[in-house]
Coordinates of C-alpha atoms and ligand atoms in Angstrom, one line a residue:
X1 CA 13.2 6.2 6.4
X2 CA 11.6 4.0 3.5
X3 CA 12.7 0.7 2.0
X4 CA 13.7 1.3 -1.8
X5 CA 13.5 -2.0 -3.2
X6 CA 9.9 -2.9 -3.0
X7 CA 6.8 -2.6 -5.1
X8 CA 4.9 0.8 -4.7
X9 CA 1.4 1.5 -5.7
X10 CA 1.6 4.6 -8.0
X11 CA -2.0 4.6 -9.2
X12 CA -5.2 3.0 -9.8
X13 CA -5.3 1.3 -13.5
X14 CA -8.3 3.8 -14.4
X15 CA -6.2 6.8 -13.6
X16 CA -3.3 6.2 -16.2
X17 CA -4.4 7.0 -19.6
X18 CA -2.4 7.9 -23.3
X19 CA -4.2 11.0 -23.1
X20 CA -2.4 12.6 -20.2
X21 CA 0.5 12.5 -18.1
X22 CA 0.0 11.6 -14.1
X23 CA 2.4 13.1 -11.8
X24 CA 3.1 11.0 -8.4
X25 CA 5.8 11.3 -5.8
X26 CA 6.8 8.3 -4.6
X27 CA 9.7 8.4 -1.5
X28 CA 10.8 11.7 -2.6
X29 CA 11.3 10.7 -6.0
X30 CA 9.0 12.6 -9.1
X31 CA 7.5 10.0 -11.5
X32 CA 5.4 10.8 -14.5
X33 CA 3.2 8.0 -15.7
X34 CA 1.2 7.4 -18.8
X35 CA 0.2 4.6 -21.2
X36 CA 2.0 3.8 -24.6
X37 CA -0.3 3.4 -27.7
X38 CA -0.5 -0.1 -26.7
X39 CA -1.9 0.5 -23.4
X40 CA 1.2 -0.6 -21.5
X41 CA 2.4 1.7 -18.7
X42 CA 5.6 3.8 -18.5
X43 CA 7.0 5.5 -15.6
X44 CA 9.5 7.4 -15.7
X45 CA 11.5 10.3 -13.6
X46 CA 9.6 13.6 -13.6
X47 CA 12.7 15.5 -13.5
X48 CA 14.2 16.8 -16.9
X49 CA 17.9 16.1 -17.0
X50 CA 18.5 19.5 -18.5
X51 CA 17.1 22.3 -15.9
X52 CA 15.1 19.7 -13.7
X53 CA 12.1 20.8 -15.2
X54 CA 8.8 18.5 -14.6
X55 CA 8.4 16.5 -17.6
X56 CA 4.5 15.8 -16.3
X57 CA 4.3 19.8 -17.6
X58 CA 5.6 18.2 -21.0
X59 CA 3.7 16.8 -24.1
X60 CA 3.1 13.0 -25.4
X61 CA 4.3 12.6 -28.8
X62 CA 3.3 9.3 -30.0
X63 CA 4.9 7.3 -27.3
X64 CA 7.5 9.8 -26.4
X65 CA 7.6 12.6 -23.8
X66 CA 8.6 16.0 -24.8
X67 CA 10.1 18.6 -22.0
X68 CA 8.1 21.4 -22.7
X69 CA 10.9 24.1 -21.1
X70 CA 13.3 23.8 -23.7
X71 CA 11.8 20.6 -25.8
X72 CA 14.3 17.5 -25.2
X73 CA 12.5 14.7 -26.2
X74 CA 12.7 11.4 -24.4
X75 CA 11.7 7.9 -25.3
X76 CA 9.7 5.8 -22.9
X77 CA 12.8 4.2 -21.8
X78 CA 14.0 7.3 -20.6
X79 CA 16.7 8.0 -23.0
X80 CA 17.1 11.5 -25.0
X81 CA 16.2 11.2 -28.4
X82 CA 16.2 14.7 -29.6
X83 CA 17.8 18.0 -28.5
X84 CA 16.3 21.2 -30.5
X85 CA 19.1 23.0 -32.3
X86 CA 21.8 20.1 -31.3
X87 CA 22.9 17.2 -33.0
X88 CA 24.8 15.4 -30.5
X89 CA 23.2 13.8 -27.8
X90 CA 25.5 13.1 -25.3
X91 CA 24.9 9.4 -23.6
X92 CA 23.9 10.9 -20.1
X93 CA 21.1 12.9 -21.6
X94 CA 18.3 10.4 -19.9
X95 CA 15.9 9.9 -17.2
X96 CA 15.4 7.1 -14.9
X97 CA 12.8 4.6 -16.1
X98 CA 11.0 2.5 -13.4
X99 CA 9.7 -1.1 -13.7
X100 CA 6.0 -1.0 -13.7
X101 CA 3.9 -4.2 -13.2
X102 CA 0.1 -3.6 -14.1
X103 CA -1.8 -6.2 -11.8
X104 CA -5.1 -6.4 -9.7
X105 CA -6.3 -2.7 -11.0
X106 CA -2.9 -1.2 -9.3
X107 CA 0.0 0.4 -11.3
X108 CA 2.9 -1.0 -9.1
X109 CA 6.3 0.7 -9.5
X110 CA 9.6 -0.7 -8.3
X111 CA 11.7 2.1 -6.6
X112 CA 14.5 0.5 -6.0
X113 CA 17.4 -1.4 -7.5
X114 CA 16.2 -2.4 -11.1
X115 CA 18.8 -5.4 -10.7
X116 CA 16.7 -6.8 -7.8
X117 CA 13.2 -6.6 -9.1
X118 CA 11.2 -9.4 -8.3
X119 CA 7.5 -9.5 -9.5
X120 CA 6.8 -12.5 -6.8
X121 CA 6.7 -9.9 -4.1
X122 CA 3.4 -8.4 -5.5
X123 CA 0.3 -9.4 -3.3
X124 CA -2.6 -10.9 -4.8
X125 CA -5.5 -8.1 -5.0
X126 CA -8.7 -8.1 -6.3
X127 CA -9.1 -6.5 -9.8
X128 CA -12.2 -3.9 -10.1
X129 CA -12.9 -5.7 -13.4
X130 CA -13.1 -8.9 -11.4
X131 CA -16.8 -10.2 -12.2
X132 CA -16.9 -12.4 -9.1
X133 CA -16.7 -9.2 -6.8
X134 CA -18.4 -5.9 -6.4
X135 CA -15.6 -3.5 -5.8
X136 CA -15.4 0.2 -5.7
X137 CA -12.0 2.4 -5.2
X138 CA -10.7 5.5 -4.1
X139 CA -7.9 7.4 -2.1
X140 CA -7.3 10.0 0.4
X141 CA -4.1 12.3 0.6
X142 CA -2.7 12.8 4.4
X143 CA -0.4 15.1 5.5
X144 CA 1.2 12.8 7.7
X145 CA 4.2 10.4 7.7
X146 CA 3.5 6.8 6.1
X147 CA 4.3 5.0 9.4
X148 CA 1.8 6.7 11.6
X149 CA -0.9 5.4 8.6
X150 CA 0.8 2.0 8.7
X151 CA 0.7 2.2 12.7
X152 CA -2.9 2.5 12.7
X153 CA -3.7 -0.3 10.2
X154 CA -1.0 -2.7 12.3
X155 CA -3.3 -2.0 15.6
X156 CA -7.3 -2.2 14.9
X157 CA -8.1 -2.0 18.8
X158 CA -8.6 1.9 17.5
X159 CA -11.9 0.5 15.8
X160 CA -13.6 0.8 19.3
X161 CA -12.6 4.7 19.9
X162 CA -11.8 6.5 16.7
X163 CA -14.7 4.2 14.6
X164 CA -16.7 4.0 17.6
X165 CA -19.9 5.4 15.5
X166 CA -18.8 3.8 12.4
X167 CA -16.7 0.4 11.9
X168 CA -16.1 -0.3 15.6
X169 CA -19.9 0.3 16.8
X170 CA -21.1 -2.5 19.3
X171 CA -17.5 -3.9 19.3
X172 CA -15.7 -2.9 22.3
X173 CA -13.7 -6.2 21.3
X174 CA -11.6 -4.6 18.9
X175 CA -9.5 -3.0 21.6
X176 CA -10.1 -5.6 24.5
X177 CA -9.3 -8.9 22.4
X178 CA -5.8 -9.2 21.1
X179 CA -5.5 -11.0 17.9
X180 CA -3.0 -13.9 17.1
X181 CA 0.2 -11.9 15.5
X182 CA 2.5 -14.0 13.1
X183 CA 5.6 -12.5 11.3
X184 CA 5.6 -13.4 7.8
X185 CA 8.8 -12.8 5.1
X186 CA 8.0 -9.2 4.4
X187 CA 5.0 -8.7 6.8
X188 CA 2.8 -9.5 9.5
X189 CA -0.4 -11.5 9.6
X190 CA -3.1 -11.0 12.3
X191 CA -6.2 -13.6 12.8
X192 CA -8.9 -14.0 15.4
X193 CA -12.5 -14.9 15.7
X194 CA -15.4 -12.5 17.1
X195 CA -18.2 -14.2 18.1
X196 CA -22.1 -13.2 17.9
X197 CA -21.4 -10.2 16.2
X198 CA -24.3 -8.1 15.6
X199 CA -24.7 -7.1 11.8
X200 CA -24.3 -3.6 10.5
X201 CA -27.3 -1.7 9.7
X202 CA -27.1 -2.0 5.7
X203 CA -27.3 -6.1 6.0
X204 CA -31.0 -5.5 6.9
X205 CA -30.4 -8.3 9.1
X206 CA -31.4 -6.7 12.4
X207 CA -31.2 -9.1 15.8
X208 CA -29.1 -11.5 14.1
X209 CA -25.6 -12.3 14.7
X210 CA -22.8 -14.0 13.1
X211 CA -19.0 -15.1 13.9
X212 CA -16.6 -13.4 12.1
X213 CA -13.0 -14.4 11.1
X214 CA -11.1 -11.4 10.8
X215 CA -7.7 -12.5 9.1
X216 CA -5.4 -9.6 7.1
X217 CA -1.6 -9.5 5.9
X218 CA 0.2 -6.4 6.0
X219 CA 3.3 -6.0 4.0
X220 CA 6.1 -3.9 3.1
X221 CA 5.8 -1.0 2.4
X222 CA 2.3 -0.9 3.5
X223 CA 0.0 -3.0 1.8
X224 CA -3.0 -4.2 3.6
X225 CA -4.9 -7.5 2.4
X226 CA -8.0 -8.1 4.1
X227 CA -10.7 -10.9 3.7
X228 CA -13.1 -10.7 6.1
X229 CA -15.5 -14.0 6.5
X230 CA -19.0 -14.0 8.3
X231 CA -20.3 -17.9 9.8
X232 CA -22.9 -19.1 11.2
X233 CA -23.0 -18.2 15.2
X234 CA -21.3 -20.9 16.8
X235 CA -18.8 -21.7 14.3
X236 CA -15.8 -20.1 16.3
X237 CA -16.3 -22.7 19.0
X238 CA -16.9 -25.5 16.3
X239 CA -13.6 -24.5 15.1
X240 CA -11.8 -24.3 18.6
X241 CA -11.1 -20.8 17.7
X242 CA -8.5 -21.9 14.7
X243 CA -8.7 -20.9 11.3
X244 CA -12.1 -22.2 9.5
X245 CA -12.5 -25.3 7.3
X246 CA -15.9 -24.4 6.2
X247 CA -17.0 -22.4 3.4
X248 CA -18.3 -19.0 4.6
X249 CA -21.8 -17.1 4.4
X250 CA -20.1 -13.8 3.3
X251 CA -16.7 -12.4 2.1
X252 CA -15.8 -9.0 2.2
X253 CA -12.3 -7.5 0.7
X254 CA -10.6 -4.6 1.7
X255 CA -7.2 -3.9 -0.7
X256 CA -5.5 -0.8 0.5
X257 CA -1.8 0.6 0.0
X258 CA 0.0 3.5 2.4
X259 CA 2.1 5.3 0.0
X260 CA 4.9 7.3 1.2
X261 CA 5.5 10.4 -0.7
X262 CA 7.6 12.6 1.1
X263 CA 8.4 12.4 5.0
X264 CA 5.2 14.6 5.8
X265 CA 2.7 13.4 3.1
X266 CA 1.3 10.0 2.2
X267 CA -1.4 8.7 -0.2
X268 CA -4.0 5.8 1.2
X269 CA -5.4 3.6 -1.8
X270 CA -8.4 1.7 -0.9
X271 CA -10.8 -0.8 -2.3
X272 CA -13.6 -2.3 -0.7
X273 CA -16.5 -4.7 -1.6
X274 CA -17.9 -7.9 -1.6
X275 CA -18.2 -11.3 -3.1
X276 CA -20.9 -10.9 -6.3
X277 CA -22.6 -14.2 -5.0
X278 CA -23.3 -12.3 -1.7
X279 CA -23.9 -9.0 -2.0
X280 CA -25.6 -6.7 -4.5
X281 CA -24.1 -3.9 -6.2
X282 CA -26.3 -1.6 -3.7
X283 CA -25.0 -3.5 -0.5
X284 CA -21.3 -3.2 -1.7
X285 CA -21.7 0.4 -2.3
X286 CA -23.2 1.2 1.3
X287 CA -20.5 -1.1 2.3
X288 CA -17.7 1.4 0.6
X289 CA -19.4 4.5 1.9
X290 CA -19.7 3.5 5.1
X291 CA -16.1 2.2 5.2
X292 CA -15.0 5.3 3.5
X293 CA -16.6 7.6 6.2
X294 CA -14.6 5.6 8.5
X295 CA -11.0 6.4 6.8
X296 CA -11.9 9.9 6.9
X297 CA -12.0 9.6 10.8
X298 CA -8.6 7.7 10.6
X299 CA -7.1 10.9 8.6
X300 CA -8.6 13.3 11.3
X301 CA -6.6 11.6 14.2
X302 CA -3.7 10.5 12.4
X303 CA -3.1 14.3 11.1
X304 CA -3.5 15.7 14.4
X305 CA -1.3 13.2 16.0
X306 CA 1.5 14.1 13.6
X307 CA 1.2 17.9 14.4
X308 CA 1.4 16.9 17.9
X309 CA 4.5 14.6 17.2
X310 CA 5.9 17.9 15.1
X311 CA 6.1 19.8 18.1
X312 CA 8.7 17.8 19.7
X313 CA 9.7 14.9 17.5
X314 CA 12.1 13.5 20.3
X315 CA 9.1 12.6 22.3
X316 CA 9.3 8.6 22.8
X317 CA 6.4 7.0 22.5
X318 CA 5.0 4.1 25.0
X319 CA 4.4 0.9 23.5
X320 CA 1.1 -1.4 24.6
X321 CA 0.5 -5.0 24.1
X322 CA -2.0 -3.7 21.3
X323 CA 1.3 -2.4 19.3
X324 CA 2.6 -6.0 18.9
X325 CA 2.0 -5.7 15.1
X326 CA 3.1 -1.9 14.7
X327 CA 6.4 -3.0 16.5
X328 CA 7.1 -6.0 14.4
X329 CA 6.4 -4.3 11.1
X330 CA 8.7 -1.2 12.0
X331 CA 11.3 -4.0 12.7
X332 CA 10.8 -5.3 9.9
X333 CA 11.4 -2.2 8.0
X334 CA 14.3 -1.2 9.8
X335 CA 16.0 -4.4 9.0
X336 CA 15.2 -3.5 5.2
X337 CA 16.4 -0.3 5.6
X338 CA 19.3 -1.1 7.2
X339 CA 20.4 -3.7 4.7
X340 CA 19.7 -1.2 1.8
X341 CA 22.1 1.2 3.3
X342 CA 24.9 -1.6 3.9
X343 CA 27.1 -1.1 1.1
X344 CA 27.5 -4.6 -1.4
X345 CA 29.9 -7.0 0.3
X346 CA 32.8 -7.8 -2.1
X347 CA 33.4 -11.6 -3.2
X348 CA 35.5 -13.5 -0.6
X349 CA 39.3 -13.8 -1.6
X350 CA 42.0 -15.9 0.0
X351 CA 44.1 -14.2 2.2
X352 CA 47.6 -13.7 0.5
X353 CA 49.6 -14.7 3.6
X354 CA 47.4 -18.1 3.9
X355 CA 47.8 -18.4 0.3
X356 CA 51.6 -18.1 0.7
X357 CA 51.6 -20.4 3.7
X358 CA 49.7 -23.3 1.8
X359 CA 52.3 -23.2 -1.1
X360 CA 55.1 -23.7 1.3
X361 CA 56.5 -20.5 0.6
Ligands
FES401 S1 14.4 21.9 -18.6 FE1 13.6 19.9 -19.9 S2 14.6 21.0 -21.7 FE2 15.3 22.0 -20.6
FE2_402 FE1 -9.1 3.0 11.4

C-alpha cells in the first residue's frame, strides 16, 4: 500500500550526472535517472517499450537514451525517436517520463498522475551546499516494508532501548515522556521539551546540561524534517513548556526520506548536521558518525521485525499510547491510498425526470 500522488526522493543531487545512468525502483516502478547537458535531471521509465529491457543498461547519446538491446532511441521526454531498420515510429513507442524537481540536494520525482503535480508539496530541506550549515549525507538499504521504517521514526520511544548506547544514552525520557502529536494536512508534527539533558560526549561539555526543544514533522510519503534546538537550563519552564520564543544556542538538522522500493525493500536517505555558527566541521562530522551508527541499530531491529512478521503476516499488532504518531500517519496514508483507488466522479448532471418535471411535461 503506497501513495502514488506524492513526491518521492529518488537520489541525492550528487548521485545523478550526465556521465552515467542511475537505476532506481520506487513503489514498484523502475526508473532511470540522468542529467542532460544543461544539468537538468531526467527521470524515465526504466523499461524499454519493446522487450522491456532496462534502459539503465543502455547508453546516453547527448540528451537521448538508447536501449542497448535492439537499439531503440528515446528522447528525454520519453518519446522514441529512432528504431534501427524501421522508418515508421508508432505513437505508442514511448516510455513514461516522470516530473522531476531538484531541491535541497534531493532529486524529487512525482510518482502519480502528472495532472496532479503540486510542487508546493515538496518540504523545505537544507542543501548540502548551504553555507549556513555543515551537513553530511548517506543512505541505507533496507530489506523491510517502508511502513515499518516510518513507524520507527514516528515513535521515538525506541531511542531509550534500540539506541541505549547511542542516541538514547542517559535518556529514559524518550520512552517515559510522550510528545504532543498534531495532525498536519499530509503528516504529523511532534513537539516536546526535555529538561536538563546532559550533552553528548563529543560536544566537550561534560557535566553541563541544556534544555532541548524537540520538534519534527513527518510527511507523506515518509519525509522526516527535524530541527532540535538547545537552550540554557530553565528555558523550558520559563516558556511554560510551550514552543520557544527565544533564539537557541545550537540547532541541529536531520532531513530524512523513507522511500518504498518494493513490498520488501526500501531506501532510507538521511542528512545530519549543525548550523555553521554553532559547530565546527569536525564536530558536525562526529555528530553524523554517531547518528549513522544509530541508524544501523534501527536497521537491525526493523529487518529482524520484518522476518518475524513474514512468518505469519496475519498476526495483529497491539497499540500502546506511544503509537499515536504511527497510527495517525498510517491513517493518513490509508485515506490518500483509498482516495486514489476511487474512480473519478463524473460531473453532476440534472436528473432527466426532474428536468422534465421542471419543464411541466
Ligand atoms: S528491448 Fe529495447 S530495443 Fe528491444
Ligand atoms: Fe532510531
